[in-house]
Coordinates of C-alpha atoms and ligand atoms in Angstrom, one line a residue:
M1 CA 30.1 37.9 178.3
G2 CA 32.0 36.2 175.5
G3 CA 31.8 36.6 171.7
C4 CA 30.2 33.2 171.4
F5 CA 27.3 34.3 173.6
T6 CA 27.0 37.6 171.8
V7 CA 26.2 35.7 168.6
L8 CA 23.3 34.1 170.3
Q9 CA 21.9 37.2 171.8
H10 CA 19.1 38.9 170.0
L11 CA 15.6 40.0 170.3
V12 CA 12.9 37.4 169.7
E13 CA 11.1 39.8 167.5
P14 CA 12.6 43.0 166.0
Q15 CA 11.9 46.2 167.8
P16 CA 9.2 48.3 166.1
C17 CA 10.6 51.8 165.3
S18 CA 9.2 54.7 163.5
L19 CA 12.5 55.4 161.8
C20 CA 11.3 55.2 158.3
W21 CA 11.6 58.8 157.2
R22 CA 14.7 59.3 159.2
M23 CA 16.9 56.6 157.7
P24 CA 17.8 58.5 154.5
L25 CA 18.5 61.6 156.6
L26 CA 20.7 59.6 158.9
R27 CA 22.7 58.2 156.0
A28 CA 23.3 61.7 154.7
F29 CA 24.4 63.4 157.8
S30 CA 26.4 60.6 159.3
A31 CA 28.6 60.9 156.3
E32 CA 28.7 64.7 156.4
E33 CA 29.4 64.7 160.1
L34 CA 32.6 63.0 159.6
I35 CA 34.0 65.8 157.4
F36 CA 34.5 68.3 160.2
L37 CA 36.1 65.8 162.5
F38 CA 38.8 65.0 160.0
L39 CA 39.9 68.3 158.7
C40 CA 43.5 68.9 157.6
D41 CA 46.0 67.9 160.2
S42 CA 47.2 71.3 161.2
N43 CA 43.6 72.4 161.9
R44 CA 43.0 69.3 164.0
A45 CA 46.1 69.7 166.0
L46 CA 45.2 73.2 167.0
T47 CA 41.5 72.4 167.6
W48 CA 42.2 69.3 169.7
S49 CA 44.8 71.0 171.8
V50 CA 42.4 73.8 172.7
F51 CA 39.5 71.4 173.3
L52 CA 41.5 69.0 175.4
S53 CA 43.8 71.5 177.2
S54 CA 42.0 71.2 180.6
T55 CA 41.3 67.4 180.3
I56 CA 44.9 66.4 179.6
K57 CA 46.0 68.1 182.8
V58 CA 44.0 65.6 184.9
D59 CA 43.4 62.6 182.7
D60 CA 46.6 60.6 182.3
F61 CA 45.3 58.3 179.6
T62 CA 44.1 61.1 177.3
A63 CA 47.3 63.0 178.1
R64 CA 49.5 60.1 177.0
L65 CA 47.6 59.7 173.7
F66 CA 47.9 63.4 173.2
R67 CA 51.6 63.3 173.8
I68 CA 52.1 60.6 171.1
Y69 CA 50.0 62.7 168.8
M70 CA 52.2 65.7 169.3
Q71 CA 55.3 63.6 169.0
V72 CA 54.4 62.1 165.6
L73 CA 53.3 65.6 164.4
E74 CA 56.7 67.0 165.4
E75 CA 58.6 64.3 163.6
G76 CA 56.4 64.9 160.6
L77 CA 53.6 62.4 159.5
A78 CA 54.8 59.5 157.4
Q79 CA 51.2 58.4 156.9
T80 CA 49.5 59.9 153.8
V81 CA 46.3 57.8 153.6
F82 CA 43.8 58.0 156.3
L83 CA 40.9 55.6 157.1
G84 CA 38.1 56.1 159.6
I85 CA 35.5 53.6 160.6
N86 CA 33.1 55.3 163.0
R87 CA 29.8 54.5 164.6
S88 CA 27.6 57.4 165.6
D89 CA 25.1 56.3 168.2
Y90 CA 21.6 57.8 168.8
M91 CA 18.6 57.3 171.0
F92 CA 15.1 58.7 170.4
D93 CA 14.4 61.1 173.2
C94 CA 10.7 61.4 174.1
G95 CA 11.6 64.7 175.7
L96 CA 9.8 66.3 178.6
D97 CA 7.3 67.9 176.2
G98 CA 6.6 64.5 174.7
R99 CA 8.1 65.4 171.2
A100 CA 10.5 62.6 170.0
A101 CA 13.8 63.7 168.6
L102 CA 16.8 61.6 167.7
R103 CA 19.8 62.5 169.9
Q104 CA 23.4 61.6 169.5
I105 CA 24.8 59.6 172.4
E106 CA 28.4 59.6 171.1
I107 CA 30.6 58.9 168.1
N108 CA 32.9 56.0 168.4
T109 CA 36.1 56.5 166.4
I110 CA 38.1 53.5 167.5
A111 CA 37.2 49.8 167.5
A112 CA 33.5 50.6 166.7
S113 CA 32.1 47.0 167.0
F114 CA 29.3 44.8 165.9
G115 CA 29.3 45.8 162.2
G116 CA 30.1 42.2 161.5
L117 CA 27.6 40.3 163.7
T118 CA 24.8 42.7 162.9
S119 CA 25.2 41.9 159.2
R120 CA 23.7 38.6 160.2
T121 CA 21.0 39.7 162.6
T122 CA 18.5 40.8 159.9
D123 CA 18.6 37.3 158.5
V124 CA 17.9 35.8 161.9
H125 CA 14.9 38.1 162.5
R126 CA 13.6 37.6 159.0
L127 CA 13.6 33.8 159.6
V128 CA 11.9 34.3 163.0
L129 CA 9.2 36.4 161.5
K130 CA 8.6 33.8 158.7
V131 CA 8.4 31.0 161.3
L132 CA 5.8 33.1 163.1
G133 CA 3.8 33.3 159.8
K134 CA 4.6 37.0 159.3
T135 CA 5.9 36.8 155.7
E136 CA 4.8 40.3 154.8
E137 CA 6.6 41.8 157.8
A138 CA 9.7 39.7 157.0
S139 CA 9.9 41.3 153.6
Q140 CA 10.0 44.7 155.0
L141 CA 13.2 44.4 157.0
L142 CA 15.9 46.7 155.7
P143 CA 19.0 45.1 154.1
N144 CA 22.0 45.8 156.3
N145 CA 25.6 44.7 155.7
P146 CA 28.1 46.9 157.6
A147 CA 30.8 44.2 157.3
K148 CA 30.9 44.7 153.6
G149 CA 31.0 48.6 153.9
L150 CA 33.8 48.4 156.5
A151 CA 35.8 46.0 154.4
L152 CA 35.4 48.3 151.4
G153 CA 36.9 51.2 153.3
I154 CA 39.9 49.0 154.5
A155 CA 40.3 47.6 151.0
K156 CA 40.4 51.2 149.5
A157 CA 43.0 52.3 152.1
W158 CA 45.1 49.2 151.4
Q159 CA 44.9 49.9 147.6
L160 CA 45.9 53.5 148.0
Y161 CA 48.8 52.5 150.2
G162 CA 50.0 50.8 147.1
S163 CA 51.9 47.7 147.9
Q164 CA 50.4 44.3 146.7
R165 CA 52.5 42.4 149.1
A166 CA 51.5 44.3 152.2
V167 CA 48.9 42.9 154.6
V168 CA 46.1 44.3 156.7
M169 CA 46.8 43.9 160.4
F170 CA 43.8 43.6 162.9
L171 CA 45.2 44.7 166.2
V172 CA 43.2 42.6 168.6
E173 CA 42.7 42.0 172.3
E174 CA 44.8 39.7 174.5
V175 CA 41.6 37.8 175.3
Q176 CA 39.7 37.7 172.0
R177 CA 36.1 38.1 173.1
N178 CA 34.6 39.5 169.9
I179 CA 36.6 37.5 167.3
F180 CA 33.4 36.4 165.4
D181 CA 32.4 40.0 164.8
Q182 CA 35.9 40.8 163.4
R183 CA 36.0 37.7 161.3
C184 CA 33.0 38.9 159.3
V185 CA 35.1 41.9 158.2
E186 CA 38.2 39.9 157.8
N187 CA 36.5 37.3 155.5
E188 CA 35.3 40.1 153.2
L189 CA 38.9 41.2 152.8
W190 CA 40.1 37.6 152.0
N191 CA 37.3 37.5 149.4
R192 CA 39.0 40.5 147.8
N193 CA 42.4 38.6 147.9
I194 CA 43.7 40.9 150.6
R195 CA 45.8 39.1 153.3
V196 CA 44.9 39.7 156.9
V197 CA 46.9 39.0 160.0
R198 CA 45.7 39.2 163.6
K199 CA 48.2 40.6 166.1
R200 CA 48.3 41.9 169.7
F201 CA 50.2 44.9 171.0
R202 CA 52.7 42.5 172.5
D203 CA 53.3 41.0 169.1
V204 CA 54.0 44.5 167.7
F205 CA 56.5 45.1 170.5
E206 CA 58.3 41.8 169.8
Q207 CA 58.0 41.7 166.0
G208 CA 57.4 45.2 164.7
S209 CA 60.0 47.5 163.1
L210 CA 60.2 50.5 160.7
D211 CA 62.5 50.9 157.8
A212 CA 64.2 54.2 156.8
S213 CA 61.0 55.5 155.1
R214 CA 59.0 54.3 158.2
R215 CA 57.3 51.4 156.4
L216 CA 55.9 49.1 159.1
Y217 CA 57.1 45.4 159.1
M218 CA 56.0 42.6 161.3
D219 CA 58.8 39.9 161.2
G220 CA 59.6 41.1 157.7
Q221 CA 56.0 41.3 156.5
E222 CA 55.0 44.8 155.3
V223 CA 51.8 46.1 156.9
A224 CA 49.6 48.5 154.8
V225 CA 46.7 49.0 157.2
V226 CA 46.5 48.7 161.0
Y227 CA 42.8 48.2 162.1
Y228 CA 42.6 48.8 165.8
R229 CA 40.1 46.6 167.6
E230 CA 42.0 47.3 170.9
G231 CA 43.8 50.2 172.4
Y232 CA 40.9 52.3 173.8
V233 CA 41.1 51.5 177.5
P234 CA 44.1 52.5 179.8
Q235 CA 44.3 49.0 181.3
V236 CA 45.8 47.4 178.1
Y237 CA 48.8 49.8 178.1
D238 CA 51.8 48.7 180.0
Q239 CA 55.2 50.4 179.1
Q240 CA 55.8 47.9 176.2
N241 CA 52.3 48.4 174.7
W242 CA 52.8 52.2 174.8
E243 CA 56.0 51.7 172.9
A244 CA 54.2 49.5 170.4
R245 CA 51.5 52.1 170.0
L246 CA 54.1 54.8 169.4
L247 CA 55.8 52.6 166.7
L248 CA 52.5 52.1 164.9
E249 CA 51.7 55.8 165.0
R250 CA 55.1 56.8 163.7
S251 CA 54.8 54.4 160.8
R252 CA 53.6 55.0 157.2
A253 CA 50.9 52.4 157.6
V254 CA 47.3 53.5 157.4
K255 CA 46.0 53.5 161.0
C256 CA 42.3 53.0 161.5
P257 CA 42.1 55.3 163.4
D258 CA 45.2 57.5 163.6
I259 CA 45.6 58.8 167.1
A260 CA 44.2 62.3 166.3
T261 CA 40.9 60.6 165.2
Q262 CA 40.9 58.5 168.4
L263 CA 41.1 61.8 170.3
A264 CA 38.3 63.2 168.2
G265 CA 36.1 60.6 169.7
T266 CA 36.6 61.7 173.3
K267 CA 33.5 62.9 175.2
K268 CA 35.3 66.2 175.9
V269 CA 35.7 66.9 172.1
Q270 CA 32.0 65.9 171.6
Q271 CA 31.1 68.5 174.3
E272 CA 33.3 71.2 173.0
L273 CA 31.9 70.7 169.4
S274 CA 28.4 71.3 170.7
R275 CA 29.2 74.9 171.9
P276 CA 27.2 77.6 170.1
G277 CA 29.2 78.7 167.0
M278 CA 31.7 75.8 167.0
L279 CA 30.3 73.8 164.1
E280 CA 30.0 77.1 162.1
K281 CA 33.7 77.8 162.7
L282 CA 34.8 74.3 161.8
L283 CA 32.4 73.8 158.9
P284 CA 32.2 77.2 157.2
G285 CA 29.7 77.3 154.2
H286 CA 27.7 74.3 155.3
P287 CA 24.7 75.8 157.2
E288 CA 22.3 73.0 156.2
A289 CA 24.6 70.2 157.3
I290 CA 25.2 72.1 160.6
A291 CA 21.5 72.5 161.2
R292 CA 21.0 68.8 160.7
I293 CA 23.9 67.8 162.9
R294 CA 23.1 70.3 165.7
A295 CA 19.4 69.0 165.8
T296 CA 20.8 65.7 167.1
F297 CA 22.9 67.2 169.9
A298 CA 21.7 66.6 173.4
G299 CA 22.7 69.2 176.1
L300 CA 26.4 68.8 176.8
Y301 CA 28.2 70.7 179.5
S302 CA 31.8 71.4 180.4
L303 CA 33.0 70.9 184.0
D304 CA 36.1 73.0 183.5
E305 CA 37.0 75.1 186.4
G306 CA 35.2 78.4 186.5
E307 CA 31.8 79.9 186.8
E308 CA 30.2 77.8 183.9
G309 CA 31.4 74.6 185.5
D310 CA 30.5 75.6 189.0
R311 CA 26.9 76.4 187.9
I312 CA 26.2 73.1 186.0
A313 CA 27.9 71.0 188.8
A314 CA 25.5 72.6 191.3
T315 CA 22.5 72.0 189.0
A316 CA 23.5 68.3 188.6
I317 CA 24.0 67.8 192.3
A318 CA 20.5 69.3 193.0
D319 CA 18.9 67.2 190.2
P320 CA 21.1 64.2 189.3
D321 CA 18.4 62.4 187.4
R322 CA 18.5 64.9 184.6
F323 CA 22.1 64.1 183.7
V324 CA 24.7 61.6 182.9
L325 CA 28.3 62.1 184.1
K326 CA 30.9 60.9 181.7
P327 CA 34.6 60.4 182.0
Q328 CA 36.9 60.2 179.0
R329 CA 36.5 56.4 178.6
E330 CA 35.1 54.0 176.0
G331 CA 33.7 50.5 176.2
G332 CA 30.6 51.0 178.4
G333 CA 30.2 50.8 182.2
N334 CA 32.0 54.1 183.0
N335 CA 29.2 56.6 183.2
L336 CA 27.6 57.7 186.4
Y337 CA 23.8 58.3 187.0
G338 CA 21.5 59.3 189.8
E339 CA 22.7 59.1 193.4
E340 CA 26.2 57.9 192.3
L341 CA 26.5 60.9 190.1
R342 CA 25.6 63.2 193.0
E343 CA 28.1 61.5 195.3
V344 CA 31.0 61.7 192.9
L345 CA 30.3 65.3 191.9
E346 CA 29.9 66.4 195.5
K347 CA 33.4 64.9 196.2
I348 CA 35.2 66.4 193.1
K349 CA 33.3 69.6 192.6
D350 CA 36.0 71.8 194.1
S351 CA 38.9 69.9 192.6
P352 CA 40.5 70.0 189.1
E353 CA 39.6 66.3 188.8
R354 CA 36.1 67.3 187.8
T355 CA 37.5 68.5 184.4
S356 CA 38.2 64.9 183.5
Y357 CA 34.4 64.5 183.2
I358 CA 31.6 66.0 181.1
L359 CA 27.9 66.3 181.9
M360 CA 25.2 65.3 179.4
D361 CA 21.4 65.6 179.5
K362 CA 19.9 62.2 180.1
I363 CA 18.0 60.9 177.0
R364 CA 14.7 59.2 177.7
P365 CA 13.6 56.9 175.0
Q366 CA 10.0 55.5 174.8
P367 CA 10.1 51.9 176.1
A368 CA 8.5 49.1 174.2
L369 CA 7.7 45.5 175.3
N370 CA 9.7 42.7 173.9
Y371 CA 11.6 39.6 174.7
L372 CA 15.4 39.7 175.2
L373 CA 17.0 36.4 174.3
R374 CA 20.1 36.3 176.4
A375 CA 22.4 33.4 177.5
H376 CA 21.5 32.2 181.0
S377 CA 18.5 34.5 181.3
P378 CA 14.8 33.3 181.4
L379 CA 12.8 34.4 178.5
Q380 CA 10.3 37.0 179.8
V381 CA 8.7 40.2 178.5
S382 CA 10.7 43.3 179.4
E383 CA 10.3 47.0 178.9
C384 CA 13.0 47.7 176.3
I385 CA 14.8 50.8 174.9
S386 CA 17.0 50.9 171.8
E387 CA 20.0 52.7 170.6
L388 CA 20.7 53.1 166.9
G389 CA 24.2 53.2 165.5
I390 CA 25.1 54.4 162.0
F391 CA 28.5 53.2 160.6
G392 CA 30.4 55.7 158.6
V393 CA 33.5 54.9 156.6
Y394 CA 35.8 57.5 155.1
V395 CA 39.2 57.4 153.3
R396 CA 41.3 60.5 152.8
Q397 CA 44.5 60.7 150.7
G398 CA 46.3 63.9 151.7
Q399 CA 43.6 66.5 151.8
E400 CA 41.4 64.7 149.2
L401 CA 38.4 62.8 150.5
V402 CA 38.3 59.6 148.4
L403 CA 35.4 57.9 150.2
N404 CA 32.8 59.1 152.8
E405 CA 29.8 56.8 153.2
A406 CA 27.3 55.4 155.6
A407 CA 27.9 51.7 155.8
G408 CA 24.9 50.4 157.5
H409 CA 23.3 50.4 161.0
L410 CA 23.3 48.6 164.3
L411 CA 20.3 48.5 166.7
R412 CA 21.1 47.5 170.3
T413 CA 18.2 47.0 172.7
K414 CA 18.2 46.6 176.5
A415 CA 15.8 46.5 179.4
V416 CA 15.0 50.0 180.8
E417 CA 16.4 49.2 184.2
H418 CA 20.0 49.2 182.8
A419 CA 21.3 52.8 182.6
D420 CA 24.6 51.8 181.0
G421 CA 26.3 48.9 179.4
G422 CA 26.2 47.4 175.9
V423 CA 26.2 44.0 174.2
A424 CA 29.8 43.1 175.4
A425 CA 28.8 43.8 179.0
G426 CA 25.9 41.3 178.6
V427 CA 23.2 44.0 179.1
A428 CA 22.1 44.9 175.6
V429 CA 21.3 42.5 172.6
L430 CA 21.6 42.9 168.9
D431 CA 18.4 43.9 167.3
T432 CA 16.8 44.8 163.9
P433 CA 14.8 47.9 163.3
Y434 CA 11.3 47.2 162.0
L435 CA 10.0 50.3 160.3
L436 CA 6.4 51.3 160.8
Ligands
LIG1 P1 30.9 54.4 176.0 O1 31.9 55.1 175.2 O2 31.4 53.8 177.3 O3 30.1 53.4 175.2 P2 28.5 56.0 175.9 O4 28.5 57.5 175.9 O5 28.1 55.4 174.6 O6 29.9 55.5 176.5 O7 27.5 55.5 177.0 C1 27.3 54.1 177.3 C2 25.8 53.8 177.4 O8 25.2 54.6 178.4 C3 25.1 54.1 176.1 O9 25.1 53.0 175.2 C4 23.6 54.4 176.6 O10 22.9 53.2 176.8 C5 23.9 55.1 177.9 N1 23.9 56.5 177.8 C6 25.0 57.3 177.5 N2 24.7 58.6 177.4 C7 23.4 58.7 177.7 C8 22.4 59.8 177.8 N3 22.8 61.0 177.6 N4 21.2 59.5 178.2 C9 20.8 58.2 178.4 N5 21.6 57.1 178.3 C10 22.9 57.4 177.9
LIG2 MG1 28.9 53.9 173.4

């Protein structure tokens, strides 16, 4: 499903949600949540190597990223300004006891998308409501402009890098399916008189170089910020692209994200962070923030070799509908559910391969009836469920946190029969929360 279709996809009417009282809370903790993920570099290196030690033995892609991380740490980081653009995704779990709770699905630390397009969705839905004669309802839609917030973070990082001549480089896909989403952020930067170039890994391999102080140049043009909208799936990396990635990571340019932060977004790190006492260890002196963050965690389980992993693997094989089986991959369509989960787990339960996955409790949101407007699909009423993403942007200079803010939200809605798959996969549509 291409970017041009994605623009057209949205709900006919916004999805009613009772998120009202929760929105300020979400803003607060989505910002706080970022702090522990982006502690000082030495802490992170140690933490991530412990968390990922079993995974990198069996998952080549994670292992390769991890090796680059270790290599740049050994050489000494040239980068001093750090920029993170994250999206933490949540679903409302009805729970077996019928009590609704907001549960985190995952945090996306690389190429978190749709901040641009969703900055337009509210206007579309406001117009639809007005056309339907629902002026009062139209006035109640929350303002939402992640494109602006994301650009603000990039602009801040560019400014702190400190070279007027340097550009921001969007590292984009070979086939540019989501260009319009990216353009919304790009245009905000041009409005601030910051130059933007769009390049692929292959361009970096051909044109990229470092000077003696590891400043990054593309054909003689200095690059201040590299904003990755690519680089999170193994398939894009051939030998040349790995070399290009290493060049970027070694450079002084502000990477969004740097490779450590990409690793922080793995499912394995998410699962390890949820262990009892782990947040307390990483965030000492913040008991209230910890309580708020922990309240959003669903059950997450390690499949590492040993008794703990054996037990949960057996439980999941006996009752697969309770769980989601997740590999260390991004971009949708990788998770396993139901019978497929059982089959795969049966096959790998006695092999080290199982440690490349984690298990997660399945979240069960309350469905609501609505119309999904999708290209090439008839318009019909469907039972829909929604996923709420909160964008967070932070900038750190050395150990000083210069910016750490929530930048807006993204609501994606899909028909209940789809277990997995997002907007890019053609399953979910962009939506707008309507607060009751
Ligand atoms: P990816 O990194 O591939 O986007 P996610 O963890 O976000 O992986 O999962 C993809 C989709 O699968 C989510 O958008 C959501 O619709 C569904 N999903 C993931 N985890 C759960 C869960 N625990 N319960 C229910 N649905 C889930
Ligand atoms: Mg996701």
